[in-house]
PDB file of C-alpha atoms in Angstrom:
ATOM      1  CA  ASP A   1      -4.410   1.805 -13.564  1.00 57.00           C
ATOM      2  CA  ALA A   2      -3.153  -0.895 -10.772  1.00 66.00           C
ATOM      3  CA  GLY A   3      -5.654  -3.633 -10.515  1.00 93.00           C
ATOM      4  CA  ILE A   4      -6.876  -2.558  -7.083  1.00 96.00           C
ATOM      5  CA  THR A   5     -10.495  -2.844  -5.946  1.00 97.00           C
ATOM      6  CA  GLN A   6     -12.103  -2.158  -2.723  1.00 98.00           C
ATOM      7  CA  SER A   7     -15.367  -3.377  -1.167  1.00 97.00           C
ATOM      8  CA  PRO A   8     -17.755  -2.040  -0.015  1.00 97.00           C
ATOM      9  CA  ARG A   9     -17.203   1.369  -1.650  1.00 97.00           C
ATOM     10  CA  HIS A  10     -19.687   2.950   0.860  1.00 97.00           C
ATOM     11  CA  LYS A  11     -20.932   1.507   4.273  1.00 97.00           C
ATOM     12  CA  VAL A  12     -23.130   3.167   6.975  1.00 97.00           C
ATOM     13  CA  THR A  13     -23.123   1.308  10.316  1.00 97.00           C
ATOM     14  CA  GLU A  14     -23.806   1.514  13.916  1.00 97.00           C
ATOM     15  CA  THR A  15     -21.695   2.187  16.984  1.00 97.00           C
ATOM     16  CA  GLY A  16     -20.413  -0.945  18.469  1.00 97.00           C
ATOM     17  CA  THR A  17     -21.187  -2.949  15.259  1.00 96.00           C
ATOM     18  CA  PRO A  18     -18.074  -5.159  13.631  1.00 96.00           C
ATOM     19  CA  VAL A  19     -16.973  -3.951   9.984  1.00 97.00           C
ATOM     20  CA  THR A  20     -14.699  -5.676   7.397  1.00 98.00           C
ATOM     21  CA  LEU A  21     -13.452  -3.934   4.609  1.00 98.00           C
ATOM     22  CA  ARG A  22     -11.771  -5.781   1.717  1.00 98.00           C
ATOM     23  CA  CYS A  23      -9.120  -4.899  -0.422  1.00 98.00           C
ATOM     24  CA  HIS A  24      -8.079  -6.946  -3.550  1.00 98.00           C
ATOM     25  CA  GLN A  25      -5.290  -6.662  -6.206  1.00 97.00           C
ATOM     26  CA  THR A  26      -4.480  -8.342  -9.125  1.00 96.00           C
ATOM     27  CA  GLU A  27      -0.911  -7.010  -9.597  1.00 94.00           C
ATOM     28  CA  ASN A  28       0.861  -9.763  -7.231  1.00 94.00           C
ATOM     29  CA  HIS A  29       2.438  -7.053  -5.492  1.00 93.00           C
ATOM     30  CA  ARG A  30       4.141  -8.145  -2.134  1.00 92.00           C
ATOM     31  CA  TYR A  31       3.350  -5.058   0.223  1.00 92.00           C
ATOM     32  CA  MET A  32      -0.310  -3.871   0.824  1.00 95.00           C
ATOM     33  CA  TYR A  33      -1.616  -0.903   3.127  1.00 95.00           C
ATOM     34  CA  TRP A  34      -4.243   0.688   4.934  1.00 97.00           C
ATOM     35  CA  TYR A  35      -4.681   4.113   5.395  1.00 96.00           C
ATOM     36  CA  ARG A  36      -7.534   6.504   6.625  1.00 97.00           C
ATOM     37  CA  GLN A  37      -8.103  10.116   5.272  1.00 95.00           C
ATOM     38  CA  ASP A  38      -9.566  12.682   7.139  1.00 93.00           C
ATOM     39  CA  PRO A  39      -9.901  16.230   6.782  1.00 87.00           C
ATOM     40  CA  GLY A  40      -6.853  18.210   8.393  1.00 80.00           C
ATOM     41  CA  HIS A  41      -5.009  15.038   8.820  1.00 82.00           C
ATOM     42  CA  GLY A  42      -4.327  13.841   5.472  1.00 84.00           C
ATOM     43  CA  LEU A  43      -3.608  10.186   4.829  1.00 92.00           C
ATOM     44  CA  ARG A  44      -2.309   8.092   7.884  1.00 93.00           C
ATOM     45  CA  LEU A  45      -1.190   4.611   7.736  1.00 92.00           C
ATOM     46  CA  ILE A  46      -3.361   2.207   9.795  1.00 95.00           C
ATOM     47  CA  HIS A  47      -1.748  -1.191   9.265  1.00 95.00           C
ATOM     48  CA  TYR A  48       0.472  -2.756   6.470  1.00 93.00           C
ATOM     49  CA  SER A  49       1.461  -6.066   5.371  1.00 94.00           C
ATOM     50  CA  TYR A  50       4.722  -7.427   3.927  1.00 91.00           C
ATOM     51  CA  GLY A  51       3.661 -10.827   2.866  1.00 92.00           C
ATOM     52  CA  VAL A  52       1.082 -13.066   3.295  1.00 95.00           C
ATOM     53  CA  LYS A  53       0.341 -13.515   7.133  1.00 94.00           C
ATOM     54  CA  ASP A  54       3.085 -10.810   7.903  1.00 94.00           C
ATOM     55  CA  THR A  55       1.673  -7.752   8.983  1.00 94.00           C
ATOM     56  CA  ASP A  56       2.724  -4.568  11.182  1.00 92.00           C
ATOM     57  CA  LYS A  57       0.980  -1.427  12.766  1.00 92.00           C
ATOM     58  CA  GLY A  58       1.099   1.966  11.334  1.00 91.00           C
ATOM     59  CA  GLU A  59       0.668   5.057  13.044  1.00 89.00           C
ATOM     60  CA  VAL A  60      -3.236   5.162  13.842  1.00 94.00           C
ATOM     61  CA  SER A  61      -3.733   1.183  14.523  1.00 95.00           C
ATOM     62  CA  ASP A  62      -5.722   1.133  17.673  1.00 96.00           C
ATOM     63  CA  GLY A  63      -9.517  -0.222  17.050  1.00 96.00           C
ATOM     64  CA  TYR A  64      -8.037  -1.877  13.956  1.00 98.00           C
ATOM     65  CA  SER A  65      -6.985  -5.355  12.944  1.00 97.00           C
ATOM     66  CA  VAL A  66      -5.908  -6.927   9.580  1.00 98.00           C
ATOM     67  CA  SER A  67      -5.512 -10.081   7.846  1.00 97.00           C
ATOM     68  CA  ARG A  68      -3.858 -11.283   4.861  1.00 97.00           C
ATOM     69  CA  SER A  69      -4.279 -14.950   3.838  1.00 96.00           C
ATOM     70  CA  LYS A  70      -3.542 -14.680   0.395  1.00 96.00           C
ATOM     71  CA  THR A  71      -1.405 -12.399  -1.691  1.00 96.00           C
ATOM     72  CA  GLU A  72      -4.299 -10.751  -3.373  1.00 97.00           C
ATOM     73  CA  ASP A  73      -6.418  -9.880  -0.430  1.00 98.00           C
ATOM     74  CA  PHE A  74      -5.954  -7.695   2.694  1.00 98.00           C
ATOM     75  CA  LEU A  75      -8.780  -7.200   5.264  1.00 98.00           C
ATOM     76  CA  LEU A  76      -9.107  -4.421   7.674  1.00 98.00           C
ATOM     77  CA  THR A  77     -11.529  -5.034  10.402  1.00 98.00           C
ATOM     78  CA  LEU A  78     -13.223  -2.701  12.918  1.00 97.00           C
ATOM     79  CA  GLU A  79     -13.937  -4.952  15.856  1.00 93.00           C
ATOM     80  CA  SER A  80     -16.500  -2.409  17.411  1.00 96.00           C
ATOM     81  CA  ALA A  81     -17.106   0.567  15.315  1.00 97.00           C
ATOM     82  CA  THR A  82     -16.890   3.980  16.957  1.00 97.00           C
ATOM     83  CA  SER A  83     -17.532   7.331  15.621  1.00 97.00           C
ATOM     84  CA  SER A  84     -14.270   8.605  15.628  1.00 96.00           C
ATOM     85  CA  GLN A  85     -13.515   5.639  12.845  1.00 97.00           C
ATOM     86  CA  THR A  86     -15.870   7.470  10.455  1.00 97.00           C
ATOM     87  CA  SER A  87     -13.477   8.316   7.599  1.00 97.00           C
ATOM     88  CA  VAL A  88     -12.416   7.315   4.000  1.00 97.00           C
ATOM     89  CA  TYR A  89     -10.022   4.180   3.842  1.00 98.00           C
ATOM     90  CA  PHE A  90      -7.818   3.673   1.187  1.00 98.00           C
ATOM     91  CA  CYS A  91      -5.980   0.425   0.258  1.00 97.00           C
ATOM     92  CA  ALA A  92      -2.633   0.888  -1.258  1.00 95.00           C
ATOM     93  CA  ILE A  93      -0.087  -1.590  -3.031  1.00 94.00           C
ATOM     94  CA  SER A  94       3.670  -1.769  -3.723  1.00 91.00           C
ATOM     95  CA  ALA A  95       5.819  -4.017  -5.324  1.00 87.00           C
ATOM     96  CA  ASP A  96       8.880  -3.439  -3.270  1.00 79.00           C
ATOM     97  CA  ALA A  97       9.992  -1.389   0.001  1.00 69.00           C
ATOM     98  CA  ARG A  98      12.839   0.327  -1.877  1.00 67.00           C
ATOM     99  CA  GLY A  99      13.122   2.312  -4.812  1.00 64.00           C
ATOM    100  CA  PRO A 100      12.660   2.531  -7.510  1.00 68.00           C
ATOM    101  CA  TYR A 101       9.713  -0.180  -7.445  1.00 67.00           C
ATOM    102  CA  ASN A 102       8.228   1.147  -3.880  1.00 79.00           C
ATOM    103  CA  GLU A 103       5.699   3.419  -5.573  1.00 87.00           C
ATOM    104  CA  GLN A 104       2.181   2.656  -3.731  1.00 91.00           C
ATOM    105  CA  PHE A 105      -0.688   2.902  -5.835  1.00 93.00           C
ATOM    106  CA  PHE A 106      -4.186   3.440  -4.337  1.00 96.00           C
ATOM    107  CA  GLY A 107      -7.579   2.082  -4.584  1.00 97.00           C
ATOM    108  CA  PRO A 108     -10.840   3.761  -5.337  1.00 96.00           C
ATOM    109  CA  GLY A 109     -11.401   4.069  -1.383  1.00 97.00           C
ATOM    110  CA  THR A 110     -14.128   2.968   0.960  1.00 97.00           C
ATOM    111  CA  ARG A 111     -16.293   5.722   2.718  1.00 97.00           C
ATOM    112  CA  LEU A 112     -17.540   4.435   6.071  1.00 98.00           C
ATOM    113  CA  THR A 113     -19.995   6.436   8.296  1.00 97.00           C
ATOM    114  CA  VAL A 114     -20.317   5.230  11.942  1.00 97.00           C
ATOM    115  CA  LEU A 115     -23.622   6.535  13.415  1.00 96.00           C
TER     116      LEU A 115
ATOM    117  CA  GLY B   1       6.185  10.992  13.706  1.00 53.00           C
ATOM    118  CA  GLN B   2       7.550  12.642  10.659  1.00 60.00           C
ATOM    119  CA  GLN B   3       6.346  15.823   9.450  1.00 73.00           C
ATOM    120  CA  LEU B   4       5.909  17.231   5.978  1.00 89.00           C
ATOM    121  CA  ASN B   5       5.064  20.842   5.276  1.00 94.00           C
ATOM    122  CA  GLN B   6       3.281  21.491   1.966  1.00 95.00           C
ATOM    123  CA  SER B   7       2.573  24.622   0.799  1.00 96.00           C
ATOM    124  CA  PRO B   8       0.361  26.491  -0.329  1.00 96.00           C
ATOM    125  CA  GLN B   9      -2.586  25.002   1.218  1.00 94.00           C
ATOM    126  CA  SER B  10      -4.614  26.028  -1.605  1.00 96.00           C
ATOM    127  CA  MET B  11      -4.331  28.064  -4.887  1.00 96.00           C
ATOM    128  CA  PHE B  12      -7.029  29.582  -7.328  1.00 96.00           C
ATOM    129  CA  ILE B  13      -5.600  30.363 -10.904  1.00 95.00           C
ATOM    130  CA  GLN B  14      -6.446  31.199 -14.388  1.00 96.00           C
ATOM    131  CA  GLU B  15      -6.329  28.695 -16.870  1.00 97.00           C
ATOM    132  CA  GLY B  16      -2.805  29.031 -18.738  1.00 97.00           C
ATOM    133  CA  GLU B  17      -1.056  30.071 -15.580  1.00 97.00           C
ATOM    134  CA  ASP B  18       1.859  28.149 -14.265  1.00 97.00           C
ATOM    135  CA  VAL B  19       1.502  26.394 -10.708  1.00 96.00           C
ATOM    136  CA  SER B  20       4.296  25.806  -8.092  1.00 97.00           C
ATOM    137  CA  MET B  21       3.981  23.899  -4.816  1.00 97.00           C
ATOM    138  CA  ASN B  22       6.310  22.257  -2.484  1.00 97.00           C
ATOM    139  CA  CYS B  23       6.909  20.097   0.501  1.00 97.00           C
ATOM    140  CA  THR B  24       9.596  20.680   3.325  1.00 96.00           C
ATOM    141  CA  SER B  25      10.544  18.353   5.829  1.00 92.00           C
ATOM    142  CA  SER B  26      13.098  18.387   8.962  1.00 89.00           C
ATOM    143  CA  SER B  27      14.230  14.619   7.910  1.00 86.00           C
ATOM    144  CA  ILE B  28      16.148  13.387   5.008  1.00 88.00           C
ATOM    145  CA  PHE B  29      14.047  11.174   2.504  1.00 89.00           C
ATOM    146  CA  ASN B  30      15.307   8.559   0.098  1.00 88.00           C
ATOM    147  CA  THR B  31      12.274   8.860  -2.172  1.00 90.00           C
ATOM    148  CA  TRP B  32       9.419  11.766  -3.043  1.00 94.00           C
ATOM    149  CA  LEU B  33       6.332  10.976  -4.589  1.00 94.00           C
ATOM    150  CA  TRP B  34       3.854  13.380  -5.840  1.00 97.00           C
ATOM    151  CA  TYR B  35       0.143  12.451  -6.308  1.00 97.00           C
ATOM    152  CA  LYS B  36      -3.132  13.844  -7.293  1.00 97.00           C
ATOM    153  CA  GLN B  37      -6.376  13.204  -5.924  1.00 96.00           C
ATOM    154  CA  ASP B  38      -9.569  13.795  -7.642  1.00 95.00           C
ATOM    155  CA  PRO B  39     -13.081  14.253  -5.577  1.00 89.00           C
ATOM    156  CA  GLY B  40     -14.281  10.882  -4.517  1.00 90.00           C
ATOM    157  CA  GLU B  41     -11.498   9.043  -5.936  1.00 93.00           C
ATOM    158  CA  GLY B  42      -8.039   7.574  -4.859  1.00 95.00           C
ATOM    159  CA  PRO B  43      -4.740   9.244  -5.165  1.00 96.00           C
ATOM    160  CA  VAL B  44      -2.941   8.732  -8.285  1.00 96.00           C
ATOM    161  CA  LEU B  45       0.830   8.787  -8.723  1.00 95.00           C
ATOM    162  CA  LEU B  46       2.154  11.625 -10.982  1.00 96.00           C
ATOM    163  CA  ILE B  47       5.974  11.512 -10.555  1.00 96.00           C
ATOM    164  CA  ALA B  48       8.258   9.499  -8.242  1.00 93.00           C
ATOM    165  CA  LEU B  49      11.678  10.609  -7.636  1.00 94.00           C
ATOM    166  CA  TYR B  50      14.681   8.786  -6.279  1.00 90.00           C
ATOM    167  CA  LYS B  51      18.096  10.726  -6.408  1.00 91.00           C
ATOM    168  CA  ALA B  52      18.859  14.234  -4.596  1.00 93.00           C
ATOM    169  CA  GLY B  53      18.704  16.821  -7.407  1.00 95.00           C
ATOM    170  CA  GLU B  54      16.700  14.695  -9.566  1.00 94.00           C
ATOM    171  CA  LEU B  55      14.418  16.431 -12.116  1.00 96.00           C
ATOM    172  CA  THR B  56      11.550  14.632 -13.714  1.00 96.00           C
ATOM    173  CA  SER B  57       8.766  15.447 -16.131  1.00 96.00           C
ATOM    174  CA  ASN B  58       5.479  13.918 -17.005  1.00 94.00           C
ATOM    175  CA  GLY B  59       3.622  15.896 -19.743  1.00 96.00           C
ATOM    176  CA  ARG B  60       3.286  19.415 -18.262  1.00 97.00           C
ATOM    177  CA  LEU B  61       4.188  18.348 -14.657  1.00 97.00           C
ATOM    178  CA  THR B  62       8.020  18.738 -13.380  1.00 98.00           C
ATOM    179  CA  ALA B  63       9.119  17.626 -10.238  1.00 98.00           C
ATOM    180  CA  GLN B  64      12.167  18.173  -8.594  1.00 97.00           C
ATOM    181  CA  PHE B  65      14.024  16.157  -5.543  1.00 96.00           C
ATOM    182  CA  GLY B  66      15.876  18.922  -3.411  1.00 95.00           C
ATOM    183  CA  ILE B  67      19.515  18.626  -3.259  1.00 95.00           C
ATOM    184  CA  THR B  68      19.279  18.553   0.667  1.00 93.00           C
ATOM    185  CA  ARG B  69      17.046  15.638   0.437  1.00 91.00           C
ATOM    186  CA  LYS B  70      14.648  17.720   2.722  1.00 93.00           C
ATOM    187  CA  ASP B  71      12.485  18.884  -0.020  1.00 95.00           C
ATOM    188  CA  SER B  72      10.699  18.726  -3.195  1.00 97.00           C
ATOM    189  CA  PHE B  73       8.893  20.760  -5.799  1.00 97.00           C
ATOM    190  CA  LEU B  74       6.165  20.446  -8.225  1.00 98.00           C
ATOM    191  CA  ASN B  75       5.288  22.413 -11.031  1.00 98.00           C
ATOM    192  CA  ILE B  76       2.574  22.445 -13.551  1.00 97.00           C
ATOM    193  CA  SER B  77       2.790  24.740 -16.637  1.00 97.00           C
ATOM    194  CA  ALA B  78      -0.018  26.162 -18.731  1.00 97.00           C
ATOM    195  CA  SER B  79      -2.879  24.765 -16.427  1.00 97.00           C
ATOM    196  CA  ILE B  80      -6.049  23.657 -18.018  1.00 96.00           C
ATOM    197  CA  PRO B  81      -9.391  22.956 -15.855  1.00 95.00           C
ATOM    198  CA  SER B  82      -8.627  19.230 -15.379  1.00 95.00           C
ATOM    199  CA  ASP B  83      -5.597  19.965 -13.413  1.00 96.00           C
ATOM    200  CA  VAL B  84      -8.338  20.877 -10.432  1.00 96.00           C
ATOM    201  CA  GLY B  85      -7.779  18.617  -7.577  1.00 96.00           C
ATOM    202  CA  ILE B  86      -5.533  18.058  -4.495  1.00 96.00           C
ATOM    203  CA  TYR B  87      -2.097  17.298  -5.009  1.00 97.00           C
ATOM    204  CA  PHE B  88      -0.147  15.489  -2.270  1.00 95.00           C
ATOM    205  CA  CYS B  89       3.624  14.931  -1.917  1.00 96.00           C
ATOM    206  CA  ALA B  90       4.926  11.831   0.090  1.00 94.00           C
ATOM    207  CA  GLY B  91       8.390  11.212   1.434  1.00 91.00           C
ATOM    208  CA  GLN B  92       9.785   7.708   2.240  1.00 87.00           C
ATOM    209  CA  LEU B  93      12.003   7.421   5.239  1.00 76.00           C
ATOM    210  CA  GLN B  94      13.369   3.570   5.079  1.00 61.00           C
ATOM    211  CA  SER B  95      12.939   2.155   8.460  1.00 56.00           C
ATOM    212  CA  LEU B  96      13.433  -1.069  10.063  1.00 50.00           C
ATOM    213  CA  GLY B  97      10.515  -3.227  11.272  1.00 51.00           C
ATOM    214  CA  ARG B  98       9.452  -6.790  11.910  1.00 51.00           C
ATOM    215  CA  GLY B  99       9.611  -7.254   8.135  1.00 50.00           C
ATOM    216  CA  GLY B 100      13.010  -6.155   7.580  1.00 42.00           C
ATOM    217  CA  SER B 101      13.644  -3.199   5.903  1.00 43.00           C
ATOM    218  CA  ASN B 102       9.978  -1.875   5.153  1.00 50.00           C
ATOM    219  CA  TYR B 103       8.566   1.149   3.421  1.00 59.00           C
ATOM    220  CA  LYS B 104       6.315   3.791   5.192  1.00 74.00           C
ATOM    221  CA  LEU B 105       5.183   6.822   3.440  1.00 84.00           C
ATOM    222  CA  THR B 106       4.678  10.333   5.169  1.00 88.00           C
ATOM    223  CA  PHE B 107       2.364  12.700   3.165  1.00 91.00           C
ATOM    224  CA  GLY B 108       1.879  16.118   3.093  1.00 93.00           C
ATOM    225  CA  LYS B 109      -1.593  17.777   3.890  1.00 92.00           C
ATOM    226  CA  GLY B 110      -2.111  18.782   0.280  1.00 94.00           C
ATOM    227  CA  THR B 111      -2.611  21.594  -2.057  1.00 96.00           C
ATOM    228  CA  LEU B 112      -6.068  22.191  -3.272  1.00 96.00           C
ATOM    229  CA  LEU B 113      -5.932  23.543  -6.889  1.00 97.00           C
ATOM    230  CA  THR B 114      -8.816  25.707  -8.434  1.00 97.00           C
ATOM    231  CA  VAL B 115      -8.483  26.529 -12.014  1.00 96.00           C
ATOM    232  CA  ASN B 116     -10.755  29.105 -13.406  1.00 93.00           C
ATOM    233  CA  PRO B 117     -11.405  28.624 -17.040  1.00 90.00           C
TER     234      PRO B 117
END
């Protein structure tokens, strides 16, 4: 299994509070991704990183920010959580952007509930 | 955005039966990936395909990259109870972003497989 951990694994928070999710990898992969998974929508890309301090938006980036100060860590922040951000969040990593090393490997997920 | 149509949405089969599922797209993809997700866990990569027409096996699983580059198929032979889960296809359409060539996956919505012992 790829060395990817996510913390926390579960979190319950209140509307309007800031929340930070952490993804940590031990594979030294260049690319890291944050997805959310919701019933009926499948996996949707929030933000991704193509190197330290290099990030870009995905298809559902509104309300989220990210930071990557080290190769191994990719943080996802909800500045002011809303109920619509209740979801399961997955981090993924890949060694490269083009085949054959572009396979993405996923972490175990963080279940976030915003009340 | 890109759309991937994955079918069937769900399957209920008897242990020992073979299973087929597929994904189709209106766009041409450079890579097809197949994942399996168990409840409460992240998706696990099963098979990766990189060339049109490519046929790749992983144990009882076989996947093919369609010759048109717009579809892919996953077959599971002689199903067993631990095959239960959600199977996702994902396609890569290489695009240019701020980081130069970057890699974005488009996911199908999954096929829920139930195996009756």
